[in-house]
Coordinates of C-alpha atoms in Angstrom, one line a residue:
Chain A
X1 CA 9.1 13.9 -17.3
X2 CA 9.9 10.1 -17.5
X3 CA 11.9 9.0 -19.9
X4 CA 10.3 7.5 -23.1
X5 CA 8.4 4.2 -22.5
X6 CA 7.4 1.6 -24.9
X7 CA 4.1 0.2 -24.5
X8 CA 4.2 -2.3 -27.3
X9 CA 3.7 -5.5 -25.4
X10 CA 2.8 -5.0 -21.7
X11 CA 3.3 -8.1 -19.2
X12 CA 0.9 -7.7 -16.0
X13 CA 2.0 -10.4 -14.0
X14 CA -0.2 -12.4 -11.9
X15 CA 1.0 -14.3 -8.7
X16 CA -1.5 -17.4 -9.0
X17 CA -0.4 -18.0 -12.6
X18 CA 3.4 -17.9 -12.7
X19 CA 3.4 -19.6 -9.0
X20 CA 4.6 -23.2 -10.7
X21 CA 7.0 -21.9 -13.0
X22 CA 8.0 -18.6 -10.9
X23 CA 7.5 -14.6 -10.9
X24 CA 11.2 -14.2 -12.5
X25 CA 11.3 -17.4 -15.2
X26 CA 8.1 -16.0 -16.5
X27 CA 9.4 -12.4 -16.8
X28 CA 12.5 -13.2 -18.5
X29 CA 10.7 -15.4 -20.8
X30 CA 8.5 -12.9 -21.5
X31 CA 11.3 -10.2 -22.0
X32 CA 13.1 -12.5 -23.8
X33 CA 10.2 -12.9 -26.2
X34 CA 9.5 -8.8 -26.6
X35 CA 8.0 -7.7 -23.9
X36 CA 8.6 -4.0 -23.4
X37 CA 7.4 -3.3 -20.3
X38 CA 6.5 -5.0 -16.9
X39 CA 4.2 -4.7 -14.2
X40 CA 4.7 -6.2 -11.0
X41 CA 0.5 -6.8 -9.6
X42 CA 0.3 -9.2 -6.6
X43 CA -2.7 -7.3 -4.6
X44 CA -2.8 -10.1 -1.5
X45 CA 1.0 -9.5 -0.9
X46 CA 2.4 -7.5 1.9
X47 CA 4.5 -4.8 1.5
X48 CA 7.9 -6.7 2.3
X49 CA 7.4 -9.2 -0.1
X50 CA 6.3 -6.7 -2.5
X51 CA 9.4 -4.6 -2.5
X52 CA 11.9 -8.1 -2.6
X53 CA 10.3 -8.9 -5.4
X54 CA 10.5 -5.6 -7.0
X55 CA 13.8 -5.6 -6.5
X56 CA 14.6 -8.6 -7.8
X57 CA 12.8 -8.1 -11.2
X58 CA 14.5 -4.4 -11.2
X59 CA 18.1 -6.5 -11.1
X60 CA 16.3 -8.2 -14.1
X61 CA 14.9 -5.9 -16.1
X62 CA 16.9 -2.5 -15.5
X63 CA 19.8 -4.0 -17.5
X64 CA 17.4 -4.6 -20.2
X65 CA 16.1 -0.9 -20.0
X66 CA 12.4 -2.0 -19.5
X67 CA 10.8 -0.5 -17.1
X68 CA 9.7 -1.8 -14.1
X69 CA 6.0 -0.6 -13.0
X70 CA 4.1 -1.3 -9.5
X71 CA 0.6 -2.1 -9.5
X72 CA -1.0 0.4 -6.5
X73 CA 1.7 0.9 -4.4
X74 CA 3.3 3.9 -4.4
X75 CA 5.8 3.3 -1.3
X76 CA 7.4 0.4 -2.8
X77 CA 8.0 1.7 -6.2
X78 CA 9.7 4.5 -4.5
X79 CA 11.5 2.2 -2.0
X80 CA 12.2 -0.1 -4.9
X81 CA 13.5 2.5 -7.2
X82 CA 11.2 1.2 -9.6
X83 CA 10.5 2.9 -12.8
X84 CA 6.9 3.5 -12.4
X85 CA 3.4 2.5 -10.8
X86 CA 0.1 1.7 -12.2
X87 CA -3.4 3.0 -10.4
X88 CA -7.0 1.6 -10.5
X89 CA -10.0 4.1 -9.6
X90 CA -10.0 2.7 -6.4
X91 CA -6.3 3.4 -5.7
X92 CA -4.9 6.6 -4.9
X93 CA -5.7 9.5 -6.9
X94 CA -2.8 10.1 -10.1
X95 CA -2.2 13.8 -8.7
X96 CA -2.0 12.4 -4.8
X97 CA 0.3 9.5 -6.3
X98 CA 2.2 12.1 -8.2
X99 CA 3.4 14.2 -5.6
X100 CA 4.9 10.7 -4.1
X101 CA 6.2 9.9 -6.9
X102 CA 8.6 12.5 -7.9
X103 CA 8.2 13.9 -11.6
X104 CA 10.3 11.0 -13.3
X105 CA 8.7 8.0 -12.1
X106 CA 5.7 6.7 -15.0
X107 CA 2.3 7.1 -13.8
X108 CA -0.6 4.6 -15.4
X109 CA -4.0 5.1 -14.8
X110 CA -6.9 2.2 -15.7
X111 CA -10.1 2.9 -16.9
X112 CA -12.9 1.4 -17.9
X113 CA -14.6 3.1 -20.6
X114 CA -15.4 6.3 -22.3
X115 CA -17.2 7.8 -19.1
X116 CA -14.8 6.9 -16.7
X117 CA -12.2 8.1 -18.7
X118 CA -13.9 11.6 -18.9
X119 CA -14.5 11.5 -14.6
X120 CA -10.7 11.2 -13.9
X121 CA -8.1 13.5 -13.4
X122 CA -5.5 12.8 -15.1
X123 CA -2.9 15.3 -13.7
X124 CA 0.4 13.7 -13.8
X125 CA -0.8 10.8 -15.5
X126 CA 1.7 9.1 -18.2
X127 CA -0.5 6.6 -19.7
X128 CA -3.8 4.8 -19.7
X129 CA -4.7 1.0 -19.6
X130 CA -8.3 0.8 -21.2
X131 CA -10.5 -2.1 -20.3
X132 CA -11.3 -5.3 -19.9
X133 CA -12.1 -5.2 -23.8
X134 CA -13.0 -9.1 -23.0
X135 CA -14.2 -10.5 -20.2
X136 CA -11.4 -11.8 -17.8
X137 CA -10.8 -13.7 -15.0
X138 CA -7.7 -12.5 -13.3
X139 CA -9.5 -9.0 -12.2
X140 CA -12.0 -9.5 -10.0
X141 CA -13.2 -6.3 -9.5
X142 CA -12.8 -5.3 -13.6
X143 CA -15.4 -4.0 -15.0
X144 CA -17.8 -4.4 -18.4
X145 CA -16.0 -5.4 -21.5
X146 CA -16.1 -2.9 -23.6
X147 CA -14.4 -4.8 -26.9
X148 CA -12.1 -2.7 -29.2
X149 CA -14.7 -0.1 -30.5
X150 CA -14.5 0.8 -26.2
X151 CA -10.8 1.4 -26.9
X152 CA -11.2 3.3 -29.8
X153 CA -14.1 5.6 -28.3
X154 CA -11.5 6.2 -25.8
X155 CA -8.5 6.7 -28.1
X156 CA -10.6 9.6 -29.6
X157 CA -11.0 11.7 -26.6
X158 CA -7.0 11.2 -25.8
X159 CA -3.5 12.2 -27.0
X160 CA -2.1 9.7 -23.6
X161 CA -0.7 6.7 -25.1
X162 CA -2.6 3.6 -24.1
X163 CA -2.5 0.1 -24.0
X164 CA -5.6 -2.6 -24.3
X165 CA -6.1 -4.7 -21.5
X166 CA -8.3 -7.7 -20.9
X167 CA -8.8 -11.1 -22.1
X168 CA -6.2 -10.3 -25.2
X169 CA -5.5 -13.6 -27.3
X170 CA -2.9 -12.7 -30.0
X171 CA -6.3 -13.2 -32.5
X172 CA -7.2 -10.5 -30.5
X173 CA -4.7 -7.9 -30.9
X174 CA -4.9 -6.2 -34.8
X175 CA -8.7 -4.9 -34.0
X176 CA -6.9 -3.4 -30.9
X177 CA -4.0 -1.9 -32.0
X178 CA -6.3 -0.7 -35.0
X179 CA -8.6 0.5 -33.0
X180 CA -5.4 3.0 -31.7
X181 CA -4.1 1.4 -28.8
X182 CA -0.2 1.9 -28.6
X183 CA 0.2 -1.6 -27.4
X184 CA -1.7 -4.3 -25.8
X185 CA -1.4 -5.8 -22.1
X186 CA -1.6 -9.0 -21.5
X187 CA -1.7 -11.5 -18.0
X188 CA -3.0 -14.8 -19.1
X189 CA -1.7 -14.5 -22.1
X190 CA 2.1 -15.1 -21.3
X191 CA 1.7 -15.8 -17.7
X192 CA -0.3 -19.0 -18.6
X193 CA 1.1 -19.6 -21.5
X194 CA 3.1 -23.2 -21.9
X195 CA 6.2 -21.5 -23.4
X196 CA 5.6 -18.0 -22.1
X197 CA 8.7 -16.8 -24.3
X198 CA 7.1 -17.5 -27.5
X199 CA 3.6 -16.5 -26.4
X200 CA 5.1 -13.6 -26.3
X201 CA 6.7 -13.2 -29.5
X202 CA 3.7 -14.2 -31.4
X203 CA 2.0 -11.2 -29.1
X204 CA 4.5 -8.9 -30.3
X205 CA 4.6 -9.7 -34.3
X206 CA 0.7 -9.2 -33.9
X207 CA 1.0 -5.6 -32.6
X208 CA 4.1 -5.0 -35.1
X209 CA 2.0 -6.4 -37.8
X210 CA -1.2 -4.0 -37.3
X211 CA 0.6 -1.2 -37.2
Chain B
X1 CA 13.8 13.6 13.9
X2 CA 10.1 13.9 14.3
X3 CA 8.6 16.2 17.2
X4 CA 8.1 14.4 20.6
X5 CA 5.0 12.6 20.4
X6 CA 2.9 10.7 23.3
X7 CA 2.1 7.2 23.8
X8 CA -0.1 7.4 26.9
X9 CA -3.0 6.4 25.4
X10 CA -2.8 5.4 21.9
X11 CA -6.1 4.2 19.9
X12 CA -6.2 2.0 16.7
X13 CA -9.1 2.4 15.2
X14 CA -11.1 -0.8 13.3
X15 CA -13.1 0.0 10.4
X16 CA -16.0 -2.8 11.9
X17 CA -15.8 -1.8 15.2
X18 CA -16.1 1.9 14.3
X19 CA -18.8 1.3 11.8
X20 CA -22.1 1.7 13.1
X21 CA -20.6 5.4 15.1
X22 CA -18.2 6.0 12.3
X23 CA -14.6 6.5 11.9
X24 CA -14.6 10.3 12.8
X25 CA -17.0 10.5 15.8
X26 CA -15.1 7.4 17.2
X27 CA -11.6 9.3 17.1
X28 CA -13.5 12.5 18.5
X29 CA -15.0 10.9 21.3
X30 CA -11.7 9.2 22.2
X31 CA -9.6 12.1 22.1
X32 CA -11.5 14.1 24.5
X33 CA -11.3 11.4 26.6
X34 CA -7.5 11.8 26.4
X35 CA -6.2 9.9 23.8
X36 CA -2.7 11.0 22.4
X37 CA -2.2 9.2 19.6
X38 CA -4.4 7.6 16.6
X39 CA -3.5 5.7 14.1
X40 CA -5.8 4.6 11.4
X41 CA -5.6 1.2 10.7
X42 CA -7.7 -0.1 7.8
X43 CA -6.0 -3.2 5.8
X44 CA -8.9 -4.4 3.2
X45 CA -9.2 -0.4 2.1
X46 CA -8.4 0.7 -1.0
X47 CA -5.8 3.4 -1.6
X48 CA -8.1 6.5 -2.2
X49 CA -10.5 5.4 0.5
X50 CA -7.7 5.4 3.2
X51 CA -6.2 8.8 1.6
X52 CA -9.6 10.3 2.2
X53 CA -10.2 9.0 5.7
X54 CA -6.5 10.1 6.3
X55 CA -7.1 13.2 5.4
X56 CA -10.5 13.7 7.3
X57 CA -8.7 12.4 10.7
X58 CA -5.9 15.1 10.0
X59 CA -8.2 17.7 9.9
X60 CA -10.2 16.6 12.9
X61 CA -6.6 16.1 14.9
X62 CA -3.8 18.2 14.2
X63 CA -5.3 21.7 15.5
X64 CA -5.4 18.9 18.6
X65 CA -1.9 18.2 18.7
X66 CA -2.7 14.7 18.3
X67 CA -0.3 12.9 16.1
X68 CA -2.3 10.6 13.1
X69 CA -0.2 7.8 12.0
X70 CA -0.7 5.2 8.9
X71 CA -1.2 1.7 9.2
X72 CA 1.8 -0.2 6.6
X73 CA 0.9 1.9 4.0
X74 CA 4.0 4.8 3.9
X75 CA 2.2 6.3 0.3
X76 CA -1.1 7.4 1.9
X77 CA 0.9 8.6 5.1
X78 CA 3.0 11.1 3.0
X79 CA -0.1 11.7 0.4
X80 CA -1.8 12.9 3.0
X81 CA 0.5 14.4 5.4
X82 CA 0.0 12.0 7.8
X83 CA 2.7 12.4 10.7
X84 CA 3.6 8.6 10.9
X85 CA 3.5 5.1 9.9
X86 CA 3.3 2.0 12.1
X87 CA 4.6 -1.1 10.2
X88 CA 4.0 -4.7 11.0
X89 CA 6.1 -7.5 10.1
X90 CA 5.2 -8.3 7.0
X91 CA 5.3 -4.6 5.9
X92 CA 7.7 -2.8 4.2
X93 CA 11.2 -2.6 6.4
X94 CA 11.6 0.0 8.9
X95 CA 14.5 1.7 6.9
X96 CA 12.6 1.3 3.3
X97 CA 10.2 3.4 4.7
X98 CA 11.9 5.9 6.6
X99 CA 13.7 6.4 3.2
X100 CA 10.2 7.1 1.3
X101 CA 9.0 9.0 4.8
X102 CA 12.0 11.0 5.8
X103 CA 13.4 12.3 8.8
X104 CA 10.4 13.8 10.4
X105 CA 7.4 11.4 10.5
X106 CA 7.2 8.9 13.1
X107 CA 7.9 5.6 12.3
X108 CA 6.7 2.5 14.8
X109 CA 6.9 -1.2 14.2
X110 CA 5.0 -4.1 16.1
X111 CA 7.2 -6.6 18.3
X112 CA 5.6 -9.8 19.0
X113 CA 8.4 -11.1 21.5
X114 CA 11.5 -10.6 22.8
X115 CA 13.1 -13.3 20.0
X116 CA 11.2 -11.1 17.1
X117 CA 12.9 -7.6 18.7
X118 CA 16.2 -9.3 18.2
X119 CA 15.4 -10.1 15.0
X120 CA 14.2 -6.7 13.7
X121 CA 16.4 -3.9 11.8
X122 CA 15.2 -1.5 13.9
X123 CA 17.1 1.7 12.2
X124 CA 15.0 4.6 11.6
X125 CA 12.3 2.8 14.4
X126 CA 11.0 5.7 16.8
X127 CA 8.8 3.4 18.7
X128 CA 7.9 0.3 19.3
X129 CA 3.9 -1.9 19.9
X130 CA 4.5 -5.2 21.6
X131 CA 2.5 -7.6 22.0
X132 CA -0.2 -9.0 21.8
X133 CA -0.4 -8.6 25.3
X134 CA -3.7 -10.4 25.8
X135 CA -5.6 -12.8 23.2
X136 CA -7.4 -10.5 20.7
X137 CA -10.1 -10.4 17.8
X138 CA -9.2 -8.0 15.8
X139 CA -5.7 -9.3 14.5
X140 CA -6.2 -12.3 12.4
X141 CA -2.4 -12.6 12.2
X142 CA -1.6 -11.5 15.4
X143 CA 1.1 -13.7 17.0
X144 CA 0.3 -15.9 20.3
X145 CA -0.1 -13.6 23.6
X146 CA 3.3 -12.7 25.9
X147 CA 1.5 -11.3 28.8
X148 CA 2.8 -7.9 30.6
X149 CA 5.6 -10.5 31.3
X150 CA 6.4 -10.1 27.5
X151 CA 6.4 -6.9 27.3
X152 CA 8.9 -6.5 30.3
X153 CA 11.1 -9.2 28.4
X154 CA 10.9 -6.4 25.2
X155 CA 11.2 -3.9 27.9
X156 CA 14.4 -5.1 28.9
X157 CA 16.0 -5.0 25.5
X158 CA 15.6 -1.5 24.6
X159 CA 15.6 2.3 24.9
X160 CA 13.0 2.7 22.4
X161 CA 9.1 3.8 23.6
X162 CA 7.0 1.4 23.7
X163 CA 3.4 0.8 23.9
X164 CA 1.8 -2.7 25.0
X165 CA -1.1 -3.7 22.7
X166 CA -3.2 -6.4 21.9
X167 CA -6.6 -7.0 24.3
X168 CA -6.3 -4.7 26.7
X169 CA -8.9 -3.4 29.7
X170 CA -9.1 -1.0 31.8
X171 CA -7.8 -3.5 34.3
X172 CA -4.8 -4.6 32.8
X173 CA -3.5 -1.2 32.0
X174 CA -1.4 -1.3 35.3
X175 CA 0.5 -4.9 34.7
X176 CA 1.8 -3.3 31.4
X177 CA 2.6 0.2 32.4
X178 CA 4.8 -1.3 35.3
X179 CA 6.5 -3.9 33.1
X180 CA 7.8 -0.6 31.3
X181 CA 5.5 0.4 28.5
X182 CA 5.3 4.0 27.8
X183 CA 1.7 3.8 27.7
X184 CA -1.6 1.4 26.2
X185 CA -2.8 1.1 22.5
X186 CA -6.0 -0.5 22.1
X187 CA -8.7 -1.0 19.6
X188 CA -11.6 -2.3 21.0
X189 CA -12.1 -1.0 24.1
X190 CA -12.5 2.3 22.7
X191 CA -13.7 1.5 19.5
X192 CA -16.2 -1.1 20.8
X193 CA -17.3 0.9 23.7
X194 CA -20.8 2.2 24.3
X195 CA -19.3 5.3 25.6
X196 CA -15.8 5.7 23.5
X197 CA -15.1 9.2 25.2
X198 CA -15.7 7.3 28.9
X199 CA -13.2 4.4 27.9
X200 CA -10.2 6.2 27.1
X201 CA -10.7 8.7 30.2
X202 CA -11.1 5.3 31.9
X203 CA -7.9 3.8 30.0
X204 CA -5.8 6.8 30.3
X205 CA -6.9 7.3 33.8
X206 CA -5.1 4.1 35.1
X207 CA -2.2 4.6 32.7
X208 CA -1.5 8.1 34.8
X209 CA -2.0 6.1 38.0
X210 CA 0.1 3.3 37.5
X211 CA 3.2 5.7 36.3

């Protein structure tokens, strides 16, 4: 088993929107600020310049003890030593990434709603991102929103832990975390934030505060 | 160490080229025309797509013999048992993925030129595409074309197999097999051939005679 993970405030990162101020400032601000937990997504990259930078936010965030997730690829989280990797539907299956993987890495699985929830195995999975609950532009291929009552009909039919994903404003984030969401991910949110740091901190006191 | 494997004729498949015959009766046509190796190649699928079709070539080729190997991505290649990986530049670094892969998959890596050999960290490289020989379409990023000529210079540098790639005909099978490559890898003219079993009996024909 992994070691225990903290899904309170979950930074997906998002190569377009940290390019001015960079993939590292932005993540320590964010860390600095309370994030607990960091996924590295940069789907147009190659694999080379996937695994530099996953090293160099492991030398900044393994000191910190959050963990470091891949979005997809399972080869350079291993070659990274990273602490996990997240998967879409589209991306290998959990158990196939699994058996990559090793039994200590963190395994995160996306899904989109009640139905697509029930369709998955979830063998070897670790945790669940459920969304977009807003509409969102930095997924593409992201399905329906499905608002926090989707995250809630999906809390019911799960004891994984689980984080909201999509669109999140910190206005957003009480229905969320009421709704029984362990945590909320955010990409806009911090990544475009002006002061990323206190975007968020604010993020964080929401989820803290709806508890 | 991996088992010996064969580049005589080595095929790269194209997902547009093989699409109106599809993926599977391409590969089956061109190994009864002799070809010894196949590597799937595939860059705009998804993970679980390219796990799938991995695992569909496997089945068609190992009771063959016929080695399958990966294109960049080292994950699918293990999650499927695939017997190799062949890395570009811009992938993941030869001994990043012979540490995911270990000892006994094949590992290969594309050369553009003699200056990018002498560049490479080649540890944990089992052989070596170079090229591209000739001009070709199916390689947006391909670098500019080094002739046989090139792949003599390469040639020159190294104990390594090697394979010439990138254009190649019938008719220029013999310049590239006498500059020193081990054998041919080509994409479309098996993969865009009306008769894809006839091309590589054509293709490995002239390899054999120019030996």
């Amino acid at each position: 088993m992994p070691k225990p993970f903290d899904l309170t405030l979950y930074l997906v990162t998002d190569p377009r929107l940290v390019a001015a101020r960079g993939l590292l400032t932005t993540v320590d601000a964010a860390v600095k600020g309370g994030a607990t937990i960091v996924q590295l997504r940069d789907p147009d990259a190659h694999g080379r310049a996937l695994v530099e930078q996953a090293r160099a936010l492991k030398a900044l965030l393994a000191p910190l003890g959050i963990p470091l997730i891949i979005n997809d690829r399972v080869d350079v989280a291993v070659a990274a030593d990273a602490d996990g990797v997240h998967l879409g539907q589209d991306d290998m299956t959990p158990a196939d990434a699994r058996a990559v993987l090793g039994p200590q890495r963190i395994l995160g699985l996306s899904v989109g709603n009640p139905a697509e929830y029930a369709a998955s195995d979830l063998s070897g999975v670790d945790y669940l991102g459920v969304g977009p609950v807003k509409a969102t532009g930095t997924k593409a291929d992201a399905g329906g929103a499905i608002g926090a009552a989707g995250v809630g009909a999906v809390r019911a039919l799960t004891r994984l832990p689980l984080v909201g994903i999509g669109g999140l404003a910190t206005a957003d984030v009480a229905d969320v975390i009421r709704a029984g969401a362990d945590g909320v991910a955010v990409v806009s949110s911090i990544c475009a934030a002006s002061d990323p740091e206190q975007a968020a901190r604010a993020l964080k006191a929401a989820v803290l505060a709806a508890r």
